[in-house]
Every structure is written in structure tokens, then in C-alpha cells.
PDB file of C-alpha atoms in Angstrom:
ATOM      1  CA  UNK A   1     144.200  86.447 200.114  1.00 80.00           C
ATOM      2  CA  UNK A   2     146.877  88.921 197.833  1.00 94.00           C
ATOM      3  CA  UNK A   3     146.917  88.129 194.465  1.00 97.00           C
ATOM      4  CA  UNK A   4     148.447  89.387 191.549  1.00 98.00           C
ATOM      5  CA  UNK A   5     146.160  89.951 188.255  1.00 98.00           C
ATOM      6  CA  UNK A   6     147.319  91.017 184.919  1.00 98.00           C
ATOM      7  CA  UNK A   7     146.112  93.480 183.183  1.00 97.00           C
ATOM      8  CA  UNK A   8     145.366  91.776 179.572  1.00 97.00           C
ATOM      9  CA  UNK A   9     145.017  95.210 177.689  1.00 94.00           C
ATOM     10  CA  UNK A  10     145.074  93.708 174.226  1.00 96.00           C
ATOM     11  CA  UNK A  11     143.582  94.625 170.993  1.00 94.00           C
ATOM     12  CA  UNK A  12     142.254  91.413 170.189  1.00 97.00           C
ATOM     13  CA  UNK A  13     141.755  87.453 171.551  1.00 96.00           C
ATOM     14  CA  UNK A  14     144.612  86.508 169.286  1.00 97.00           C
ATOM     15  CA  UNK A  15     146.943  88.659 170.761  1.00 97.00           C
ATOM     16  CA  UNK A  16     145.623  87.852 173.948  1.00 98.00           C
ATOM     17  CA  UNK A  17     145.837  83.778 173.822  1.00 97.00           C
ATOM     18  CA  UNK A  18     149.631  84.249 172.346  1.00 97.00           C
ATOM     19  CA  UNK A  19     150.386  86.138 175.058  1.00 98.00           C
ATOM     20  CA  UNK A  20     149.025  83.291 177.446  1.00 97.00           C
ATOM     21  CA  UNK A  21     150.322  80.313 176.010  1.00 96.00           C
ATOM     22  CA  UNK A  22     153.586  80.298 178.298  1.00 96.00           C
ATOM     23  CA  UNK A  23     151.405  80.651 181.497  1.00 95.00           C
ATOM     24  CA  UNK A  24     150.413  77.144 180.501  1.00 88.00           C
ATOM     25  CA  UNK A  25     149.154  75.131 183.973  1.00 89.00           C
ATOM     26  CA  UNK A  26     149.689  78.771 186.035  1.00 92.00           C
ATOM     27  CA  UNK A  27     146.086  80.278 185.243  1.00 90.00           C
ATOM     28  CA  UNK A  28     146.879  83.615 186.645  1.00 96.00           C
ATOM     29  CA  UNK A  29     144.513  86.445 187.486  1.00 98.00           C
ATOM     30  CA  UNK A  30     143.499  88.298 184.640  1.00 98.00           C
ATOM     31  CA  UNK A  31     141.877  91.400 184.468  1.00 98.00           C
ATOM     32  CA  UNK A  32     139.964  91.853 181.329  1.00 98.00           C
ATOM     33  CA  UNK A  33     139.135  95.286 180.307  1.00 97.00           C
ATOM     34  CA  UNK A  34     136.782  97.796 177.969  1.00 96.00           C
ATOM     35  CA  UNK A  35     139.543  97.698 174.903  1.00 95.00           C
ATOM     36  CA  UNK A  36     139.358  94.182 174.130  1.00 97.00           C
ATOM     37  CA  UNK A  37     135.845  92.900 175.469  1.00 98.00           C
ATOM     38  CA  UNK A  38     134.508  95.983 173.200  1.00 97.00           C
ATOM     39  CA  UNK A  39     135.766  93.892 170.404  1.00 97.00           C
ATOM     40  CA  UNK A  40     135.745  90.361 171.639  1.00 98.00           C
ATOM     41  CA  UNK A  41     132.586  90.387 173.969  1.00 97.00           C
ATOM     42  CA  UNK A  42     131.369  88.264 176.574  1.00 98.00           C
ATOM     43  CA  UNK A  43     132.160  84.930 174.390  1.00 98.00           C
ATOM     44  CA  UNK A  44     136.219  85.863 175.574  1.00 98.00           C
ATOM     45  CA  UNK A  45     135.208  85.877 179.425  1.00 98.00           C
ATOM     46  CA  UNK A  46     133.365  82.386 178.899  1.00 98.00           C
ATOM     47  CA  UNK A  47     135.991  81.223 176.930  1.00 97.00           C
ATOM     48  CA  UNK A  48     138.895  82.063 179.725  1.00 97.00           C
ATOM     49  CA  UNK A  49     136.475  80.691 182.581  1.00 97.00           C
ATOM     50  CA  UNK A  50     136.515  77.361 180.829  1.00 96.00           C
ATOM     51  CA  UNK A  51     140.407  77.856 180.490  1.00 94.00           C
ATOM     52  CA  UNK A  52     140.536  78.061 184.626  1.00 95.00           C
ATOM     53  CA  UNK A  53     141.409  81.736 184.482  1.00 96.00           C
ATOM     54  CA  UNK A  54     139.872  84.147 187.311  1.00 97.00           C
ATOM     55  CA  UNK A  55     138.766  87.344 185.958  1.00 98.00           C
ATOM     56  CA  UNK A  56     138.448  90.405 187.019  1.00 98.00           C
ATOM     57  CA  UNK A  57     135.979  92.513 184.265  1.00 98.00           C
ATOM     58  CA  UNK A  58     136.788  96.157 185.195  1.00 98.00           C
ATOM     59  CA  UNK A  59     134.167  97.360 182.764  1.00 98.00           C
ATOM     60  CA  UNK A  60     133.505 100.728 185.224  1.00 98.00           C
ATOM     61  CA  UNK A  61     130.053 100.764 184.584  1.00 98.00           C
ATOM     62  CA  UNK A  62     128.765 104.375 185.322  1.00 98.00           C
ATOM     63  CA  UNK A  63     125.297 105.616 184.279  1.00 98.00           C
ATOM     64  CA  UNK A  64     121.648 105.615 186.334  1.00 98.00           C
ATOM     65  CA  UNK A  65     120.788 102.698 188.500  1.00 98.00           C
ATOM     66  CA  UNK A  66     118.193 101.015 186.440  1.00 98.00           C
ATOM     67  CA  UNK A  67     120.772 100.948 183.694  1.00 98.00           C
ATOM     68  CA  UNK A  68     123.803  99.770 185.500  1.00 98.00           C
ATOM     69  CA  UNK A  69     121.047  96.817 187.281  1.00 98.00           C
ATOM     70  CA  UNK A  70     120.443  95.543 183.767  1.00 98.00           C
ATOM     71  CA  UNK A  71     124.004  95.454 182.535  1.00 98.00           C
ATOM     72  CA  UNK A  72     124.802  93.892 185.613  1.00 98.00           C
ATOM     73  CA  UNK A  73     122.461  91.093 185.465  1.00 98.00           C
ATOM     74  CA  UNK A  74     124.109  90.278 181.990  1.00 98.00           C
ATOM     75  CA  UNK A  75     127.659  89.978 183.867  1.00 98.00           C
ATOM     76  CA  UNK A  76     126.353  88.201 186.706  1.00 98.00           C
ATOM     77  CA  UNK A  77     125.540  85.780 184.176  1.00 98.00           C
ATOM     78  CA  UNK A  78     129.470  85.152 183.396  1.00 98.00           C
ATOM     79  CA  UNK A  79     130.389  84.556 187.180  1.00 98.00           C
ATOM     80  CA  UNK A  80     133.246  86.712 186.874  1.00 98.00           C
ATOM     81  CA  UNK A  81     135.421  86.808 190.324  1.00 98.00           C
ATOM     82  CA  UNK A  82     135.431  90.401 190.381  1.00 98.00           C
ATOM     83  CA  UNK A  83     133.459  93.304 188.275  1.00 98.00           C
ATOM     84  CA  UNK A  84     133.145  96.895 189.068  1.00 98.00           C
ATOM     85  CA  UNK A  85     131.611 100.133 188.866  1.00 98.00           C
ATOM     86  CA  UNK A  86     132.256 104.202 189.381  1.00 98.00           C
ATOM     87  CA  UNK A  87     131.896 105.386 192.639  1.00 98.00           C
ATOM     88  CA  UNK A  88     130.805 108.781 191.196  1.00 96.00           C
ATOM     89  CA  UNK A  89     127.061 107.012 190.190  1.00 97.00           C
ATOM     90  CA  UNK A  90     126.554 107.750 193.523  1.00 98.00           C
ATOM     91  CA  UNK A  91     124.827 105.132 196.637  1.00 98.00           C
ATOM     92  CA  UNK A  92     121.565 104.118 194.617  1.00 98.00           C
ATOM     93  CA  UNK A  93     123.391 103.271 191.573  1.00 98.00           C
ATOM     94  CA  UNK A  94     125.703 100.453 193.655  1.00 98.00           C
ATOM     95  CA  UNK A  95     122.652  99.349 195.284  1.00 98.00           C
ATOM     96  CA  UNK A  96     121.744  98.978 191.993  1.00 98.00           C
ATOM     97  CA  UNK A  97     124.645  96.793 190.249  1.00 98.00           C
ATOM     98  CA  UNK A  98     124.640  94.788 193.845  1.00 98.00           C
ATOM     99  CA  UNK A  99     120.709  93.769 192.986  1.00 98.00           C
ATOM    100  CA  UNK A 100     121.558  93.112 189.464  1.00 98.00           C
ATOM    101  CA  UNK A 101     124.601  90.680 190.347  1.00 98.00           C
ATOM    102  CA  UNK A 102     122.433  89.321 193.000  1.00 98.00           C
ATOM    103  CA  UNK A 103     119.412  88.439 190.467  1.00 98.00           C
ATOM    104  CA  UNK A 104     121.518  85.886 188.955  1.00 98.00           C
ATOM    105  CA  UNK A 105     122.830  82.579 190.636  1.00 97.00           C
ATOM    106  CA  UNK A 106     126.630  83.029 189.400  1.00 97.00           C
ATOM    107  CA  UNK A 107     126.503  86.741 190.350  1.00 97.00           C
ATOM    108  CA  UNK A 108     125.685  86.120 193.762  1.00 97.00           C
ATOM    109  CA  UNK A 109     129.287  85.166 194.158  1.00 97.00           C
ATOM    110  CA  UNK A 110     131.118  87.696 192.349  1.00 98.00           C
ATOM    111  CA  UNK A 111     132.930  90.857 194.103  1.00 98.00           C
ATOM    112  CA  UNK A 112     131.662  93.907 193.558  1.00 98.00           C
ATOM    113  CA  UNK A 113     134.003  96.953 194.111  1.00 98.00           C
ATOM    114  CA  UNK A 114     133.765 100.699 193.237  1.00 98.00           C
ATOM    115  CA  UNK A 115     136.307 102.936 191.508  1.00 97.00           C
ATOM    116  CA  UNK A 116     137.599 105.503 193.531  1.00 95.00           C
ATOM    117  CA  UNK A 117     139.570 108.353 191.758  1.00 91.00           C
ATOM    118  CA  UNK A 118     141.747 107.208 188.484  1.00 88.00           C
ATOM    119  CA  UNK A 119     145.173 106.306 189.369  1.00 80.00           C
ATOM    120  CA  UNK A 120     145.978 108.684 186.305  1.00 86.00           C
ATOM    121  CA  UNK A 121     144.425 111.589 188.418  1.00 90.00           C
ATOM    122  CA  UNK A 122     146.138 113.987 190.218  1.00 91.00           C
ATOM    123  CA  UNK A 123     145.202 116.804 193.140  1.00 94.00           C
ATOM    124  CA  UNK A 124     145.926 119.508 190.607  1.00 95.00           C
ATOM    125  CA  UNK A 125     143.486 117.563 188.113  1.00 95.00           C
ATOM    126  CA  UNK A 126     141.140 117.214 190.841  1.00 95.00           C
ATOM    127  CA  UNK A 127     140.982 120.851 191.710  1.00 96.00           C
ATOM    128  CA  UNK A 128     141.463 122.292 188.085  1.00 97.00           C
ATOM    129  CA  UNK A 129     139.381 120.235 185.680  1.00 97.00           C
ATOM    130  CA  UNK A 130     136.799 118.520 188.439  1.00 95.00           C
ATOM    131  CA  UNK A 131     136.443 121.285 190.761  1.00 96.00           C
ATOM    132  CA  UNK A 132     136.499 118.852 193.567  1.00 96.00           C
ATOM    133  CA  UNK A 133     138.377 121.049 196.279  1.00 95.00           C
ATOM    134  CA  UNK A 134     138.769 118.574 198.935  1.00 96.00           C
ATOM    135  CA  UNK A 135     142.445 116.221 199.348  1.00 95.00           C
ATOM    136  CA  UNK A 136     142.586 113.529 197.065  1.00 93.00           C
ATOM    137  CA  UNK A 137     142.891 110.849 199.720  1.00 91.00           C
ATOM    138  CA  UNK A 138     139.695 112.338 201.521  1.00 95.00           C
ATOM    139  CA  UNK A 139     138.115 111.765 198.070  1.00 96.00           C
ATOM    140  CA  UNK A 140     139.058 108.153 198.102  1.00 94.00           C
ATOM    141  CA  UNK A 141     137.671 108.131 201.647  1.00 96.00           C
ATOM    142  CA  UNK A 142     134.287 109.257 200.904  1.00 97.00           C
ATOM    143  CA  UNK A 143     133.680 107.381 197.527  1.00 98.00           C
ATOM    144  CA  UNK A 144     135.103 104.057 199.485  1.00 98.00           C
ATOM    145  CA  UNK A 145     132.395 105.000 202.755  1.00 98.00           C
ATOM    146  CA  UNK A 146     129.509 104.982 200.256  1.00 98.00           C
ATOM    147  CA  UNK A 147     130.743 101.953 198.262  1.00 98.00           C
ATOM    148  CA  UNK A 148     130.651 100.175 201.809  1.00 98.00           C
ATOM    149  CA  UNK A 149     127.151 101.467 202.823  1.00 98.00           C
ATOM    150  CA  UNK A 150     125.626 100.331 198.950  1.00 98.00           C
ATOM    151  CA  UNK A 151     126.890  97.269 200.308  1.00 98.00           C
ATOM    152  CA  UNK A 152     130.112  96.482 198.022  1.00 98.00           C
ATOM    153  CA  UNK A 153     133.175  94.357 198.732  1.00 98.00           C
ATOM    154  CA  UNK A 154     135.687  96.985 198.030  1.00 98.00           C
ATOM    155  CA  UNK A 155     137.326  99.772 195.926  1.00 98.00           C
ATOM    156  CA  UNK A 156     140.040 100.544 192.909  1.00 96.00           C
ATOM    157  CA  UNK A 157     142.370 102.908 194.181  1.00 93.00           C
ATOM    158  CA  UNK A 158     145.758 103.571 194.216  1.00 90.00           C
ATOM    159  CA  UNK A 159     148.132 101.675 196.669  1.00 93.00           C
ATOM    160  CA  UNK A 160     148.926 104.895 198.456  1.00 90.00           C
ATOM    161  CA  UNK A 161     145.332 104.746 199.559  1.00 91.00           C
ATOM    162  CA  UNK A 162     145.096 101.734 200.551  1.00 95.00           C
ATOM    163  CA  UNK A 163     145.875 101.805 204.120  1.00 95.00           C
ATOM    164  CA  UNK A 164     143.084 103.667 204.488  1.00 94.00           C
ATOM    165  CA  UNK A 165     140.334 101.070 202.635  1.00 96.00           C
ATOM    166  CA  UNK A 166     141.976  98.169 204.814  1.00 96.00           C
ATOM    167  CA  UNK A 167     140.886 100.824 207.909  1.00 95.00           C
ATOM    168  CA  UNK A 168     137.560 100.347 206.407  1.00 96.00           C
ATOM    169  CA  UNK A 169     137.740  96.912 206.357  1.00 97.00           C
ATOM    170  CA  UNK A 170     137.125  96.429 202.703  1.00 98.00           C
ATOM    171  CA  UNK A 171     139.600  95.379 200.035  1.00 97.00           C
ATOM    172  CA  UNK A 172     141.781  97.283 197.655  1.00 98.00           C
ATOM    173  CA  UNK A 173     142.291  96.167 193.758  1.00 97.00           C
ATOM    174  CA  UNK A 174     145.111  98.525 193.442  1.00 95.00           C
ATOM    175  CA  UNK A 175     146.507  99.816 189.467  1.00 93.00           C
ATOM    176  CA  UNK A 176     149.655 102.288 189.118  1.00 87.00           C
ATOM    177  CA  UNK A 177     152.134  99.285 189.765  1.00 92.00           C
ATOM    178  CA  UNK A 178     155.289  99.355 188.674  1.00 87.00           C
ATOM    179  CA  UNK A 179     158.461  97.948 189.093  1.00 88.00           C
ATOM    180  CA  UNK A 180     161.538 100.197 190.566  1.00 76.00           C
ATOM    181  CA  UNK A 181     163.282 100.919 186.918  1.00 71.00           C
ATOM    182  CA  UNK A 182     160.212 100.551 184.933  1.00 57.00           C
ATOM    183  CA  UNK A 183     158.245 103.418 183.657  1.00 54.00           C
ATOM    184  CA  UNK A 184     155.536 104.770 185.275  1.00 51.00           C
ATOM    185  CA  UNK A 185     153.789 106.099 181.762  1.00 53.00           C
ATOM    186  CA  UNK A 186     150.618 107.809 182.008  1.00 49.00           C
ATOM    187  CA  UNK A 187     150.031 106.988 185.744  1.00 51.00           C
ATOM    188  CA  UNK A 188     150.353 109.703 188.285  1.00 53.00           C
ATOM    189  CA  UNK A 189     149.831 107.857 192.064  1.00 61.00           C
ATOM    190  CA  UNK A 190     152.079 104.730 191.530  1.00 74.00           C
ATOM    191  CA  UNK A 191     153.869 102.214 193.778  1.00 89.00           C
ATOM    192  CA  UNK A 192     156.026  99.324 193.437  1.00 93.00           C
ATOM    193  CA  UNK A 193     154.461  95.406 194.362  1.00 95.00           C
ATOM    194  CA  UNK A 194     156.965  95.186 197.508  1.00 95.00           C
ATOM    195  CA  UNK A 195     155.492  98.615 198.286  1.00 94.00           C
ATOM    196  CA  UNK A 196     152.104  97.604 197.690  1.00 96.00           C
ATOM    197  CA  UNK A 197     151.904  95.028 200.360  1.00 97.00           C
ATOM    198  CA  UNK A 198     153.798  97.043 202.998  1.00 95.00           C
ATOM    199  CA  UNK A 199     150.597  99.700 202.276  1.00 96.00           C
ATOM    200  CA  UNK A 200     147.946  96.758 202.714  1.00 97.00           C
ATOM    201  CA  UNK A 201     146.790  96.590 199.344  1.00 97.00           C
ATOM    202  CA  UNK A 202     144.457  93.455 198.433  1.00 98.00           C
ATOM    203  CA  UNK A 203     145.178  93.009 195.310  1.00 98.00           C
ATOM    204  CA  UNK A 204     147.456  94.625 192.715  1.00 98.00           C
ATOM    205  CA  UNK A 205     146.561  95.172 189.147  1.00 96.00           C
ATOM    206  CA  UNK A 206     149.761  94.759 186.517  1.00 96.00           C
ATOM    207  CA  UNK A 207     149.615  95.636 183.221  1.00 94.00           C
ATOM    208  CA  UNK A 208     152.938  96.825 181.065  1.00 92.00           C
ATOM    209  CA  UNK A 209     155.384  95.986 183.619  1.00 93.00           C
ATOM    210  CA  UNK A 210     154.251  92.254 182.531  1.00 97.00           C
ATOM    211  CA  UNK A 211     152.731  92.071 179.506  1.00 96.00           C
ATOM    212  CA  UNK A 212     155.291  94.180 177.798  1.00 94.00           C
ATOM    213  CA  UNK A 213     158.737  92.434 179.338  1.00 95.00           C
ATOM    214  CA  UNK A 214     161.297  90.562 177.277  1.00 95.00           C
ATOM    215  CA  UNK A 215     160.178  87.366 179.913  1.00 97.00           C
ATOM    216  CA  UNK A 216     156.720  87.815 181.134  1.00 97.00           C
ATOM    217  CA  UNK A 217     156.370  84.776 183.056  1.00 97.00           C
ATOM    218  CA  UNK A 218     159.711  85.578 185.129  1.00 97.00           C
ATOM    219  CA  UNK A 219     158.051  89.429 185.086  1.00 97.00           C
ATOM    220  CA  UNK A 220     154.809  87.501 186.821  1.00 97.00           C
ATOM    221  CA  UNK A 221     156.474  85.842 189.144  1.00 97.00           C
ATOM    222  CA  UNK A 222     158.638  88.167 190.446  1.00 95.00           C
ATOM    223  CA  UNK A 223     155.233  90.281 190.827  1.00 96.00           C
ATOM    224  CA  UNK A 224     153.858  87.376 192.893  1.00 97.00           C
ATOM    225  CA  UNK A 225     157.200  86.946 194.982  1.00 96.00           C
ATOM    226  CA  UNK A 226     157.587  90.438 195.859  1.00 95.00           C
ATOM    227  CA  UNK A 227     153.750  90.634 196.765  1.00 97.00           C
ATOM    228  CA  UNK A 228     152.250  87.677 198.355  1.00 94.00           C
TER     229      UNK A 228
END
């Protein structure tokens, strides 16, 4: 069940399609998020379903519950694999995306998962600027507990917390991956793939350490090598 999805942060389809033309015949994962569907729109997510692509539309929706229902009705609509929401909306507002997804007959089948805390958060942010007192990873805990009782599939979170969702018996779309010599850029909780799947992660979300190498196809599958 791992996979590895890429994280298709572009500014624009053109950029986007370039970028895909030498995964020709692979049709990887791709996770398509708020910078280019905020200037490309649903039309792109159509388009790449018709390409064979699975998609993962981390949009993070995060507002009250018969707001988030609404949107989610229009993504159902798309029959996305995967689409998400905040866990900080709170237990009615899941319930609510879950209904909305539910209301259509594509949405039925797509995962819903919550985000946890930002992989670019750390306990010192946590404390400081969010006043949340309690351990980061007892955060995660809590936000994951009431993503499983509003009836989701699973969680974002880092991989470091993932052991802890797999407890849970949910799965874990894990960001912050990097590979040993790469970067680790504005990220804060980061692991490498190899390290990923030793911590029980689900899947793992890639976005530079691909999409900005010299090869990105021999970047991909190394990914998918040292992961699944």
C-alpha cells in the first residue's frame, strides 16, 4: 500500500506538464496543491485524471462545517484519490467534509485525511506563537484521535509521528522528506524515505528533492526504491 507522491508545487500547468513529460507511461502520484490549482482550477485535476495520474488535492480546507460540506461536495465531484482538511476545524467540521464527499458518487471513494501540525512547526513555535503547551507529538495524537472519531481515513503528519497514527490504525501521508545530502529548507520535523518506512509511514509526500534534481525520474525512483 506505500506509495510515493510528488509534490507538483508549480506556478502554472505549463510548467507542470514539462515537468511530466519524462514520466511518460509511469503516472506517478501527484499531489496537487493551493499554488497552482489557485491559478489553474479544477479543469488541471480533470485534466491529470484523464492522463491516469492519482491525485492527492491537499487543499487544507479549514473554516465552519457547512462551509467546508459545500466545498467538499465540489471536490467529491473530481474523484480525487485523496483530499484533506485541518484538524484544528475541530470533530463537526470533518463530519462535515466526510458528508460532503459522501453526497457525491465519485467522492464516496476518495480518502479523506486531516492535517495534524505543519511539518514546518516546531515545539518552540507551538508553545510561543500558538500557546499550545502540550508535546508536539501528543498534539499529533489528539488531532489524529478526533480525525478517527469524525470518521476519516487518516492524517498529514510528519514521519516522526507516524508510528504513532499506524498505532491508531489509520494512515500517514507524511511531508518533510528529504534525501540524506539534500536540504531540508523551510521544514523543521524531517526524515529521509528509507527512514520513513522504518517509522511506518503510509505514504510520503516529495516535493524539491524531485522536482528540483538535475534527473527527476532517477530522483523518483530512487524515492520509490528506498520506500516501497
Amino acid at each position: 500500500m506505500r506509495d510515493v507522491i510528488i509534490a507538483c508545487d508549480f506556478k502554472n500547468k505549463e510548467d507542470l506538464f514539462n515537468f511530466l513529460k519524462p514520466f511518460k507511461g509511469m503516472n506517478p502520484y501527484l499531489k496537487i496543491g493551493m499554488e497552482i490549482f489557485y491559478k489553474e482550477g479544477p479543469e488541471l485535476v480533470r485534466e491529470l485524471k484523464k492522463e491516469g495520474f492519482k491525485i492527492f488535492l491537499d487543499l487544507k480546507l479549514h473554516d465552519i462545517p457547512n462551509t467546508v460540506e459545500k466545498a467538499m461536495r465540489n471536490i467529491g465531484e473530481l474523484g480525487v484519490e485523496i483530499t484533506n482538511v485541518h484538524a484544528e476545524g475541530g470533530i463537526k467540521m470533518m463530519e462535515a467534509a466526510r458528508r460532503g464527499l459522501d453526497s457525491t458518487e465519485l467522492g464516496k471513494n476518495t480518502k479523506l485525511i486531516a492535517v495534524t501540525i505543519l511539518t514546518s512547526i516546531s515545539q518552540e513555535v507551538l508553545e510561543n506563537e500558538l500557546l499550545i503547551k502540550e508535546p508536539l507529538n501528543e498534539v499529533v495524537r489528539k488531532y489524529a484521535n478526533n480525525a478517527k472519531e469524525a470518521g476519516l481515513q487518516g492524517v498529514v503528519c510528519s514521519a516522526l509521528e507516524a508510528p504513532i497514527i499506524k498505532e491508531m490504525g489509520l494512515i500517514s501521508v507524511t511531508p518533510g522528506i528529504r534525501f540524506q545530502d539534500d536540504s531540508v529548507n523551510d521544514q523543521k520535523r524531517v526524515a529521509t524515505p528509507a527512514f520513513a518506512k522504518e517509522l511506518g509511514s503510509t505514504y510520503i509526500v516529495v516535493g524539491r528533492s524531485i522536482t528540483q534534481a538535475e534527473d527527476p525520474v532517477k530522483a523518483y525512483n530512487r524515492c520509490v526504491k528506498e520506500f516501497c
